[in-house]
Short mmCIF file of C-alpha atoms and ligand atoms in Angstrom, two decimals:
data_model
loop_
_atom_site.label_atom_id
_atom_site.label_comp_id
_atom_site.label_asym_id
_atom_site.label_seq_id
_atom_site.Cartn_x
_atom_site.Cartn_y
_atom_site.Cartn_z
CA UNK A 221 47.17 95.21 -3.91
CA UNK A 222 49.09 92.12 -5.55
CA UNK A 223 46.98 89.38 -6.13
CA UNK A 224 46.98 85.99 -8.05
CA UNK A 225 45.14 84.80 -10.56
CA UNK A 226 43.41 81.62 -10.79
CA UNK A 227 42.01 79.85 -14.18
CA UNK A 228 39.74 77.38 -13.68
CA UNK A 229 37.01 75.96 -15.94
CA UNK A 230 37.34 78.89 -18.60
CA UNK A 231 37.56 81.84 -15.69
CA UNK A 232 39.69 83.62 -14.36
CA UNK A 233 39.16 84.41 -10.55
CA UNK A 234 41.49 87.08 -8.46
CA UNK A 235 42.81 86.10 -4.74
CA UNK A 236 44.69 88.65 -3.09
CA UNK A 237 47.88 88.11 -1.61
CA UNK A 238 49.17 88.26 2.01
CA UNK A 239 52.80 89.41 2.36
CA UNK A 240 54.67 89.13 5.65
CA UNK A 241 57.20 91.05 7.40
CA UNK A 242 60.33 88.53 5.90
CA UNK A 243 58.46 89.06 2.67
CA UNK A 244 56.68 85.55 3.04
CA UNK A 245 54.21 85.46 0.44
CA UNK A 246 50.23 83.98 0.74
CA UNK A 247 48.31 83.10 -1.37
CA UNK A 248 44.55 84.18 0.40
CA UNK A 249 41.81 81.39 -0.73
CA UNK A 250 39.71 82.01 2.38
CA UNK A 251 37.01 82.80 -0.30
CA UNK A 252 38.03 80.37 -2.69
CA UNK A 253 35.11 77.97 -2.09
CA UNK A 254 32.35 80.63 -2.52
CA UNK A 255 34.18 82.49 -5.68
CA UNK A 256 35.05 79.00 -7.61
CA UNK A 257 33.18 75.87 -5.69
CA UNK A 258 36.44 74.44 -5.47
CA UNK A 259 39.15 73.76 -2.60
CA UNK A 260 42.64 73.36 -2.41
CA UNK A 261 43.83 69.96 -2.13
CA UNK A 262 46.96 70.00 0.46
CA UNK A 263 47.45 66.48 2.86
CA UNK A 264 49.93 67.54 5.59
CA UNK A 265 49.71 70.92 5.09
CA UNK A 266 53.00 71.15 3.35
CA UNK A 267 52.11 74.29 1.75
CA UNK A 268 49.27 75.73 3.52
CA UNK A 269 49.43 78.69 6.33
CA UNK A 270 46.89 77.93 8.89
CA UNK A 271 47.29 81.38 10.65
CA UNK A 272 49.34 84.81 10.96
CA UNK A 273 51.79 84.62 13.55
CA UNK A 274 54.50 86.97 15.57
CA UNK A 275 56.05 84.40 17.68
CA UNK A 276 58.95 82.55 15.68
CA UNK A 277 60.16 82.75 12.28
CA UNK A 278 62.26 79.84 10.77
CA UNK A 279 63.88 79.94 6.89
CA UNK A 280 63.85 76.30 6.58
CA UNK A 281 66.54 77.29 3.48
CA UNK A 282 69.20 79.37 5.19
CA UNK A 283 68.90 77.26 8.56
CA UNK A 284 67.41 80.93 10.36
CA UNK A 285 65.32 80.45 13.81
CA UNK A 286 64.27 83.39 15.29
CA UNK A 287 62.05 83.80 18.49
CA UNK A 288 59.87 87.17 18.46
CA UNK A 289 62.90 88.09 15.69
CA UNK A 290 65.83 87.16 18.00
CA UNK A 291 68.42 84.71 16.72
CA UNK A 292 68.25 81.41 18.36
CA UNK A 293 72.61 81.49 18.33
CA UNK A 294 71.99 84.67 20.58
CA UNK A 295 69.06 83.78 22.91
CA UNK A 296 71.05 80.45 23.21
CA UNK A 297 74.71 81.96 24.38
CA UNK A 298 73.15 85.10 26.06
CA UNK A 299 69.80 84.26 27.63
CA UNK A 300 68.11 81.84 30.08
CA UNK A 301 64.68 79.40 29.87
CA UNK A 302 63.14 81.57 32.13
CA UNK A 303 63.69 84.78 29.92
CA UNK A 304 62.73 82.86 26.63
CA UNK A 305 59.38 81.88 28.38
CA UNK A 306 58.63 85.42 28.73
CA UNK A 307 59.69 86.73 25.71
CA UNK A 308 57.77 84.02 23.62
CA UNK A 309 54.98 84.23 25.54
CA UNK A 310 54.54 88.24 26.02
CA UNK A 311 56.41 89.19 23.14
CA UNK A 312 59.81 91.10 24.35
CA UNK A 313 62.30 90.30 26.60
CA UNK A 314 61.74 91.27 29.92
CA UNK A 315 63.36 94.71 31.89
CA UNK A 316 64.96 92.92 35.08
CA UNK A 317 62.08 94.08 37.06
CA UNK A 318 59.90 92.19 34.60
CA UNK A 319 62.04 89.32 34.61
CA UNK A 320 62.51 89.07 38.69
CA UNK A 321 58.23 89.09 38.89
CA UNK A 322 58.22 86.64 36.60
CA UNK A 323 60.52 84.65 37.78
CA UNK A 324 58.89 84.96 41.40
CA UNK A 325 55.59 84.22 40.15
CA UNK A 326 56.74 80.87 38.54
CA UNK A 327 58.27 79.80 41.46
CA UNK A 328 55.34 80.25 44.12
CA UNK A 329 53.47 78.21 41.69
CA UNK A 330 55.44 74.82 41.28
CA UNK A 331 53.54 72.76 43.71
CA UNK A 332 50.95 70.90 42.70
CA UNK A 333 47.78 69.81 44.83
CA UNK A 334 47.91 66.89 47.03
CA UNK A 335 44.90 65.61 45.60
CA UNK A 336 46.68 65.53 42.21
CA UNK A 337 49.74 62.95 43.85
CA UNK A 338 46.80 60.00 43.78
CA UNK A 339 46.34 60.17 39.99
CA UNK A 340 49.88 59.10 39.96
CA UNK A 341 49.22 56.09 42.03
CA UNK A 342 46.79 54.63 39.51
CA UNK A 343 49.02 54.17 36.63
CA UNK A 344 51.53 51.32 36.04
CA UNK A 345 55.28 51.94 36.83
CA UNK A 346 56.29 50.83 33.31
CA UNK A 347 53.51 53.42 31.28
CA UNK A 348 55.62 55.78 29.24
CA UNK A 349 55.33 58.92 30.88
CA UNK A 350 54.08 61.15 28.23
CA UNK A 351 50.66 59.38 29.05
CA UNK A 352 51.32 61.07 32.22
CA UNK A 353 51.97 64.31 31.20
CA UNK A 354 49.06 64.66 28.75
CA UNK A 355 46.78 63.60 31.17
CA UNK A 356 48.16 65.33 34.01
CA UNK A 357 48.12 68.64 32.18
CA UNK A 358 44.57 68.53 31.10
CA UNK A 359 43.31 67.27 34.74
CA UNK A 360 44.90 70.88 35.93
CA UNK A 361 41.57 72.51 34.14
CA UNK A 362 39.38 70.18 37.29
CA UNK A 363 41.25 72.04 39.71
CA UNK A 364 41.86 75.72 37.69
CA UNK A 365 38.82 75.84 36.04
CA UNK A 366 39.24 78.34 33.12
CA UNK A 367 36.85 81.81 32.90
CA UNK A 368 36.92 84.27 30.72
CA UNK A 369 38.89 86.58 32.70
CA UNK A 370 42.44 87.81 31.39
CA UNK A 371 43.65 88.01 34.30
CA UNK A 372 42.59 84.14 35.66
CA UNK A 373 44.27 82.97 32.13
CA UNK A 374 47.30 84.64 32.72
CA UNK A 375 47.83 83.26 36.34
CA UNK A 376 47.01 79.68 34.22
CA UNK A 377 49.58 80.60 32.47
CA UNK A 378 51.78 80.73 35.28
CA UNK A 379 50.56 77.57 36.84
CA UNK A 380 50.86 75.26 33.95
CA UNK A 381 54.55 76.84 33.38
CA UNK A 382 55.35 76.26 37.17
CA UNK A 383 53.91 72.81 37.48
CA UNK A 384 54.54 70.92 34.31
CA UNK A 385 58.09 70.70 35.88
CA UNK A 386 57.19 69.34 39.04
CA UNK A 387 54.38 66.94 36.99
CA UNK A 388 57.33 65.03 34.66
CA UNK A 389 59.88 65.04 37.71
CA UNK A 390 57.16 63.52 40.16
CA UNK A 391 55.78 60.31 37.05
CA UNK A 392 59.82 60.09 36.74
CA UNK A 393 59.91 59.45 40.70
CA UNK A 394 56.89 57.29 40.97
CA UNK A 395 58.17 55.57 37.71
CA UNK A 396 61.38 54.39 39.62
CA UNK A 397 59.91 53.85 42.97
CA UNK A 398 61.44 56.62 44.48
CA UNK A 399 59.48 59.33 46.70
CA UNK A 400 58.65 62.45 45.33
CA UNK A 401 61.15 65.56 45.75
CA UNK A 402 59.32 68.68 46.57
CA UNK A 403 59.95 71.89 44.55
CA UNK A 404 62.21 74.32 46.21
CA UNK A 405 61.98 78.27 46.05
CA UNK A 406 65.60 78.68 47.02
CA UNK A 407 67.05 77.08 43.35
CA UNK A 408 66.31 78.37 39.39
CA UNK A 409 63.90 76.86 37.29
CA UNK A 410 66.59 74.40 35.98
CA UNK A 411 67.76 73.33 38.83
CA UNK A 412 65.11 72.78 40.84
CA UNK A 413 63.92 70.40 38.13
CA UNK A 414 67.04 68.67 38.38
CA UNK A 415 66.50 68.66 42.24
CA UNK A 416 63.41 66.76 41.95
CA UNK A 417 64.54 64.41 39.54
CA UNK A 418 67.74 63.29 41.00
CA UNK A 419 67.94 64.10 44.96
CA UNK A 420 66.81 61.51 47.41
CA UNK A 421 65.73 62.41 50.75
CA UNK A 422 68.71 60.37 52.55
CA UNK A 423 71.69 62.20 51.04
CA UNK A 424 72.40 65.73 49.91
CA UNK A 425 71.88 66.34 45.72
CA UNK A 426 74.84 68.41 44.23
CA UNK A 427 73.40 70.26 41.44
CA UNK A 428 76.09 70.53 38.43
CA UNK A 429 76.34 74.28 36.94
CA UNK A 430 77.13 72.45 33.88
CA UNK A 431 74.45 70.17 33.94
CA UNK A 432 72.11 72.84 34.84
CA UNK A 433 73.42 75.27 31.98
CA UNK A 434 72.66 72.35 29.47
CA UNK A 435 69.18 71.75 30.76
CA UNK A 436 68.85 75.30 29.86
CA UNK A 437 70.42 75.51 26.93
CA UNK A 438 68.05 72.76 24.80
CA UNK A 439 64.89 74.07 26.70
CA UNK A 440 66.00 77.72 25.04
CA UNK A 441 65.90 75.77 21.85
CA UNK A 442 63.02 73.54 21.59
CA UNK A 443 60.52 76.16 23.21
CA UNK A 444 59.09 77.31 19.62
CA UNK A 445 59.12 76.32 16.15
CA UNK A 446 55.74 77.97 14.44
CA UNK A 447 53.21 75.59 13.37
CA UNK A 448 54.62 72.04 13.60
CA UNK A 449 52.48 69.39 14.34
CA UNK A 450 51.91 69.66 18.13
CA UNK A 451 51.66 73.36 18.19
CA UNK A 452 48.91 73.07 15.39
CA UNK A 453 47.46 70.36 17.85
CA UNK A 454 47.35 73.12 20.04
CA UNK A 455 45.61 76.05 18.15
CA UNK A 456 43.27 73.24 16.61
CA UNK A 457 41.90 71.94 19.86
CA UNK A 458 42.10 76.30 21.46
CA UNK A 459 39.86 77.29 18.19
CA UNK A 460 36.85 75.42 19.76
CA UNK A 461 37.75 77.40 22.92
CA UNK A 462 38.92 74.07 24.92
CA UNK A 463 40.84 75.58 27.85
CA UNK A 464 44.61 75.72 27.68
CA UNK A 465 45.17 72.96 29.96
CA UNK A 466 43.07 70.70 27.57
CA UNK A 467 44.88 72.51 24.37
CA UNK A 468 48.10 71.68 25.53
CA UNK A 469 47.17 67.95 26.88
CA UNK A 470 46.37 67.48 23.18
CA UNK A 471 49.67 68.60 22.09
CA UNK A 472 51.59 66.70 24.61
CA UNK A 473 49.88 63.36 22.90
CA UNK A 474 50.82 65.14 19.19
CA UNK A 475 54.35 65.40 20.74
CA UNK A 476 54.62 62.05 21.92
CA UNK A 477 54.59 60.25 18.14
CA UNK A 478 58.56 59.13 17.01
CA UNK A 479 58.16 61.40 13.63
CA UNK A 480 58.03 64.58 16.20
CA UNK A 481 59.08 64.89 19.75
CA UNK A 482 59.15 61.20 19.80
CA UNK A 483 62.76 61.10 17.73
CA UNK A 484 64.48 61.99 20.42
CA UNK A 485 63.74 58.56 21.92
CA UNK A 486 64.05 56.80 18.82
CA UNK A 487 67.33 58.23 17.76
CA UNK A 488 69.27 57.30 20.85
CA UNK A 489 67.54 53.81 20.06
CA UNK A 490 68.21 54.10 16.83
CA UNK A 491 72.11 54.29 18.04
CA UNK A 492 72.21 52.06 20.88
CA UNK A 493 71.26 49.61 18.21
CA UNK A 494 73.78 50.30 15.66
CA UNK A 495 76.47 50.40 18.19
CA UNK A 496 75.32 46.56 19.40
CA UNK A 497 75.58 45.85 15.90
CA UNK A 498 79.68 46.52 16.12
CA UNK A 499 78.89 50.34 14.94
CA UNK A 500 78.33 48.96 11.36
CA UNK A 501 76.55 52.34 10.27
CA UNK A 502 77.31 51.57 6.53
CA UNK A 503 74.17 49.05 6.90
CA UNK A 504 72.01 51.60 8.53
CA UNK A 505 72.69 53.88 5.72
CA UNK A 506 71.93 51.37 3.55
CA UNK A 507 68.81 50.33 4.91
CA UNK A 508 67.42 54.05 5.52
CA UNK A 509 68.04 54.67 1.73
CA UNK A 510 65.23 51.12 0.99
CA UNK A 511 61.91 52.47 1.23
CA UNK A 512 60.89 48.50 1.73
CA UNK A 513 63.42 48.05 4.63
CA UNK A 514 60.62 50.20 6.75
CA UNK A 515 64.12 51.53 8.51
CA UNK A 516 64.36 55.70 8.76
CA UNK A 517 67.43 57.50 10.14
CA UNK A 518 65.90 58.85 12.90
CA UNK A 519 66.94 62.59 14.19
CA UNK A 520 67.69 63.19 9.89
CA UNK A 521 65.27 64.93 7.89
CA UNK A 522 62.39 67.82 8.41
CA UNK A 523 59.42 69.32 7.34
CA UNK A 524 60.56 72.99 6.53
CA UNK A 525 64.67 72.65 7.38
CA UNK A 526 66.32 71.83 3.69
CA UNK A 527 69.48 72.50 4.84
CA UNK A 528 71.05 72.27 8.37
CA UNK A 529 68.60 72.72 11.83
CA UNK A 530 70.43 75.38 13.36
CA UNK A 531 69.44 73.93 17.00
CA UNK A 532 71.20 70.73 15.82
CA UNK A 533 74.69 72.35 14.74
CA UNK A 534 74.53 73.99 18.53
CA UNK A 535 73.43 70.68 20.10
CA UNK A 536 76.07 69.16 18.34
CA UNK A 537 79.07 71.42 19.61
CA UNK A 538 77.35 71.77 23.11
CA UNK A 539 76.98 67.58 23.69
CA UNK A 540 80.73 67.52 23.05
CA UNK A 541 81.50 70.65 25.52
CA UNK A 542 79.18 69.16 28.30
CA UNK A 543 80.82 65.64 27.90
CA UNK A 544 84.34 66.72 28.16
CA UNK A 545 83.01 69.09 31.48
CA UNK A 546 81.50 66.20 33.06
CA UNK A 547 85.06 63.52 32.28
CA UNK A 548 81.91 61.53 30.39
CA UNK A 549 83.01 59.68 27.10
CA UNK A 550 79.77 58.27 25.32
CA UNK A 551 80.28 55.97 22.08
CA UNK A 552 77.07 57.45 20.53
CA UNK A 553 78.08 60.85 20.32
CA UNK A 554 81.32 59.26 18.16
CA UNK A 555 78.70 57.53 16.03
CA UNK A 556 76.28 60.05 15.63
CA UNK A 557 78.78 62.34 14.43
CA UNK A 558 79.90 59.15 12.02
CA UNK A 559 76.53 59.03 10.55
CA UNK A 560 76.13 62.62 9.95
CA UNK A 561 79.18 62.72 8.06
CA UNK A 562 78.50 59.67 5.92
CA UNK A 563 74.76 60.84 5.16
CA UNK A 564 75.82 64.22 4.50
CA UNK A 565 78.13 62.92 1.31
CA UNK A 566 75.65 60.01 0.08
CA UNK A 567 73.23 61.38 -2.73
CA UNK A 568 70.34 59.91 -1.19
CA UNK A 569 70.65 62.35 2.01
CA UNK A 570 71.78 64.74 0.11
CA UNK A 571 68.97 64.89 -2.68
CA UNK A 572 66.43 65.12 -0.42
CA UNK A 573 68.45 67.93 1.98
CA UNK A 574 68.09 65.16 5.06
CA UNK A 575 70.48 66.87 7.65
CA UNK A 576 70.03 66.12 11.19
CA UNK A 577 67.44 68.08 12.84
CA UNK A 578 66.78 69.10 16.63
CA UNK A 579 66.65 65.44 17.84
CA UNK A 580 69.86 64.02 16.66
CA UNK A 581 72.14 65.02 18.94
CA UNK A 582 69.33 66.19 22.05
CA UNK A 583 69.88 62.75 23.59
CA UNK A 584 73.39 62.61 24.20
CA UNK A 585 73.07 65.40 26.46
CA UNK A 586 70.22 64.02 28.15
CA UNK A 587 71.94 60.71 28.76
CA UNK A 588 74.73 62.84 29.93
CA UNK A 589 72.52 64.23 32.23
CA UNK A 590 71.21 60.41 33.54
CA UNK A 591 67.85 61.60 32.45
CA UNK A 592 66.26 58.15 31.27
CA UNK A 593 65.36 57.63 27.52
CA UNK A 594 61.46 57.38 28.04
CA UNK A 595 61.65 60.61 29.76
CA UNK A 596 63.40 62.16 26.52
CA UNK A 597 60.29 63.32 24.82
CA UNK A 598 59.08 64.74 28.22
CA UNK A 599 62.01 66.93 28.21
CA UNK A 600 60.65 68.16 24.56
CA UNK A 601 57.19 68.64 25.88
CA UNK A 602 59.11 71.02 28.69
CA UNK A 603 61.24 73.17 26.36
CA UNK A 604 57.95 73.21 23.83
CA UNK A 605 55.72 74.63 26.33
CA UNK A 606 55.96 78.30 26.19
CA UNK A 607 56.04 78.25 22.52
CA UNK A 608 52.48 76.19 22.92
CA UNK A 609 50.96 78.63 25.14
CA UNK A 610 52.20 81.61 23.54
CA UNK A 611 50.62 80.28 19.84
CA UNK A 612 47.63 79.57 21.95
CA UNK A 613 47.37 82.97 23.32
CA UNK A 614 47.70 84.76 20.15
CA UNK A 615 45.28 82.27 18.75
CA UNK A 616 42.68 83.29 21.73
CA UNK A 617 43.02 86.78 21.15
CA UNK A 618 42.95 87.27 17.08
CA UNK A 619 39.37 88.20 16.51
CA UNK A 620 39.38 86.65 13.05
CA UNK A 621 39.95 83.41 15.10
CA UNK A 622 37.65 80.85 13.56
CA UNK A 623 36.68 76.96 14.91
CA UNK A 624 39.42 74.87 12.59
CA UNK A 625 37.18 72.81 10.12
CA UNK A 626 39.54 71.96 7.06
CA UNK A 627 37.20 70.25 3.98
CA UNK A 628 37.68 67.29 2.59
CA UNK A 629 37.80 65.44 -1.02
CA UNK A 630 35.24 62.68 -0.55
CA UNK A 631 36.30 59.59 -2.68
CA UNK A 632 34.08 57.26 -0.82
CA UNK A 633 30.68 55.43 -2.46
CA UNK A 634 28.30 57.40 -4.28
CA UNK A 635 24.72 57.51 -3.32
CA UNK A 636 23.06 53.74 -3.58
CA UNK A 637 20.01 52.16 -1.82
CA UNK A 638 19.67 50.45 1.50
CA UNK A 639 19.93 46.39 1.14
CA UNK A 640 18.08 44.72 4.19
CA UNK A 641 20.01 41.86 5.86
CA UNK A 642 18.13 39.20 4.40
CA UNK A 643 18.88 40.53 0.90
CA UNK A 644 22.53 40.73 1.67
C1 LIG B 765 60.65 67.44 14.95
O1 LIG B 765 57.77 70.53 12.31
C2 LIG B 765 58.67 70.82 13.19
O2 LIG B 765 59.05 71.88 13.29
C3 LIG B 765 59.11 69.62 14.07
C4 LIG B 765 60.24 69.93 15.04
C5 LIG B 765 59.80 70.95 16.10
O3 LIG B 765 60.69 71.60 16.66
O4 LIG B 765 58.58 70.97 16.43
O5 LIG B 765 61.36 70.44 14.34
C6 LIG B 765 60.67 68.68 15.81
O6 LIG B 765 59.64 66.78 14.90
C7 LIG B 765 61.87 67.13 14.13
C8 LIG B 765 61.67 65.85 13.23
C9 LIG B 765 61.88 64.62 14.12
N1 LIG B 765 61.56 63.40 13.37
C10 LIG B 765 62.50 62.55 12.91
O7 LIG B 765 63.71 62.73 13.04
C11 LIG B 765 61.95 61.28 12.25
C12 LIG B 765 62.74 60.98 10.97
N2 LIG B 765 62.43 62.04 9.98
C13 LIG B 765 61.31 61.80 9.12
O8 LIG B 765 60.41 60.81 9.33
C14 LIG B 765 60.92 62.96 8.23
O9 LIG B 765 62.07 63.53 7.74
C15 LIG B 765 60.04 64.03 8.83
C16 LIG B 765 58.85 63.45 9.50
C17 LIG B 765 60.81 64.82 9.85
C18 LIG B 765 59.62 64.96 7.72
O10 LIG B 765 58.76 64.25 6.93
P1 LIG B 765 58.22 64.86 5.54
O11 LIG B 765 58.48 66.31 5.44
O12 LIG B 765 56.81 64.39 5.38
O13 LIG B 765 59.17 64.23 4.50
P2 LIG B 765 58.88 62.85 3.77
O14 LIG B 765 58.54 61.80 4.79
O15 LIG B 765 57.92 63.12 2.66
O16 LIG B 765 60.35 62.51 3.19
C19 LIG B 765 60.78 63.06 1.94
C20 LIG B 765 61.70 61.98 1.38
C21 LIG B 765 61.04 60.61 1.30
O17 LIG B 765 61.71 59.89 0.28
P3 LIG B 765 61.02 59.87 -1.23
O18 LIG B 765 59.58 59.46 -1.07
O19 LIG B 765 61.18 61.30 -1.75
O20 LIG B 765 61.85 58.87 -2.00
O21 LIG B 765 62.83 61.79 2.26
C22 LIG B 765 62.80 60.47 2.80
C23 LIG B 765 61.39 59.95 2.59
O22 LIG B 765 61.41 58.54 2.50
N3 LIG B 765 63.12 60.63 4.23
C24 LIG B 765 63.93 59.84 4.90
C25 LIG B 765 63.99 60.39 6.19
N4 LIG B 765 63.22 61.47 6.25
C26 LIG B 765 62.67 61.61 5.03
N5 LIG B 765 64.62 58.74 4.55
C27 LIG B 765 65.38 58.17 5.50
N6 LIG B 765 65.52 58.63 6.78
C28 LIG B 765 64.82 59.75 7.14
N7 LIG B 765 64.94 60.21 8.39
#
């Protein structure tokens, strides 16, 4: 059994290892506290595993993203959203009698009640929809009420999958005035999301293959990445055994923050503002290497990645492909791709392995696709949501499962008398 050894205060103490299938290696302190009276000291969990996991594996060294061990290159060329839901969520891909079920039972569950339509009348056209979608996902548990019934979670499961769609396309709707589109049973997951965001009752919508191919393409790569932020949001708020719709209304609101799923916004804001500035990138660079000019280059830089994200280097090929298809020329892309080259030589960038990560280049394609800039982190939230429900189901049903409770270091006042007011 390998193990570790740990001096501290004149003993030695013995922690076993845990070893995982790529040979990842643990070091186990869950009985650190009782064996030494000491904890580990870790802000932002840099270096701490929170949980055992079969969903996705990333090696943030060799750029390597795997979902249940497939490669992210092949599930992106060879498979559909659809098929990646299912095979994140139950753990293999799907025979195409699996996959047809599946597919049936999504789409029989896209409505949403009527009842739910009112909550969207109460908010203000300008609120940034990820309020909505946080709060829309957790108000599904009034009208699904979770039990403890496999069965009733699964067919959750299906719901929130089916409706989240319909939930972002109808605050997009109500956010421009427009009257809702109704999901349709006749058109793919995809498309029917582009259906509702785009058609209009008085004329026909022409749904682009390309467009619709795209759409698929960066929801097959943002639907897992292990334990990031939001999908620790997730298991944190599941470990009390808060419902999914709750769990995942917290991670929506995790998502939302520009360091995470909010770069996407941020980075196409980040160019718009360069390229008002007569594309003068040199001065961004500059600025983003000044700790005191407050200025990041958004869309560069990652937790685990130290070296290239390999959903960017496909975004990056695939926003020029879908451009070209749709006879669009967009300045960004030219200066994105500007950036990235300058960053990529400067020391700075390079000393600190910043490359550009999954949100650099995920907003050209979605302003190819007229899908508005607020609405960029929704798209996020809708690739990210299988990988959410399937860390929350394997959370649910580990038996070693325990309430989250990190510790703390206090550093705060020691003990000292109360002063009454008059004393003061
Ligand atoms: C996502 O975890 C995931 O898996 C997330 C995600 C997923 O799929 O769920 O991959 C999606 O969230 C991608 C990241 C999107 N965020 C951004 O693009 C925002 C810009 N990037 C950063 O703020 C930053 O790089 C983070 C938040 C992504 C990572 O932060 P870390 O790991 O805490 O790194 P850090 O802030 O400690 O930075 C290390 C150094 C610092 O400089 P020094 O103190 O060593 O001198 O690098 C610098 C930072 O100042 N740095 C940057 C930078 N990112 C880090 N400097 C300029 N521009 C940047 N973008």
């Amino acid at each position: 059994m390998p193990i570790a050894t740990l001096q501290l205060n004149g003993s030695s103490f013995e922690l076993p290892l845990i070893v995982g299938s790529e040979e990842e290696v643990g070091i186990d302190i869950t009985k650190l506290r009782a064996m030494t009276g000491a904890i580990v000291y870790d802000p932002g969990y840099g270096n701490t595993g929170s949980c055992e996991s079969s969903i996705t594996f990333i090696n943030g060294e060799e750029g390597i993203l795997r979902y249940r061990g497939y490669p992210i290159e092949q599930l992106a060329q060879q498979s559909d959203f659809v098929e990646v839901c299912y095979l994140i969520i139950y753990g293999k891909l799907p025979t195409k009698e699996e996959y047809e079920a599946f597919r049936t039972k999504l789409t029989r569950h896209t409505m949403i009640h009527e009842d739910m339509k009112k909550f969207f009348e109460g908010y203000p056209r300008s609120g940034h929809p990820m309020a909505v979608m946080s709060s829309m996902a957790t108000s599904l548990s009034a009208f699904y009420p979770e039990v403890d019934d496999p069965e009733e979670i699964d067919l959750n499961i299906i719901r929130l999958l089916a409706k989240f769609k319909t939930i972002a396309a109808f605050s997009y709707k109500k956010s421009i005035g427009q009257p809702y589109i109704y999901p349709r049973n006749d058109l793919s997951y995809t498309a029917d999301f582009l259906h509702m965001m785009f058609a209009v009752p008085a004329e026909p919508y022409e749904i682009s293959d390309v467009v619709a191919r795209a759409l698929d393409l960066l929801l097959i790569l943002h639907a897992d990445h292990e334990q990031n932020c939001s999908t620790s949001t997730v298991r944190m708020v599941g470990s009390s055994q808060a419902n999914l719709f709750a769990s995942v209304g917290a991670g929506v609101c995790a998502l939302w923050g520009p360091l995470h799923g909010g770069a996407n916004q941020a980075v196409i804001e980040m160019l718009e503002m360069i390229h008002a500035d007569g594309d003068n990138f040199q001065k961004y660079i500059d600025m983003a290497k000044d700790k005191d000019s407050g200025f990041r280059l958004m869309g560069f830089g990652h937790r685990v990645y130290k070296n290239f994200d390999p959903r960017a280097s496909i975004l990056k090929k695939s926003a020029a492909e879908v451009l070209e298809a749709m006879g669009q020329q967009d300045p960004l892309l030219h200066l994105a791709r500007r950036l990235e080259e300058i960053a990529l030589h400067d020391e700075f960038f390079v000393s600190r392995k910043l490359y550009p990560n999954v949100d650099f280049y995920s907003g050209i394609l979605y302003r190819a696709m007229g899908i508005p800039v607020d609405m960029f982190t929704v798209m996020f939230a809708l690739g990210r949501l299988p990988g959410w429900i399937a860390q929350w189901k394997e959370m649910r049903s580990d038996p070693s499962t325990r309430i989250n409770r990190p510790r703390q270091i206090y550093t705060g006042a020691t003990e000292r008398d109360y002063v009454p007011m008059e004393r003061r």
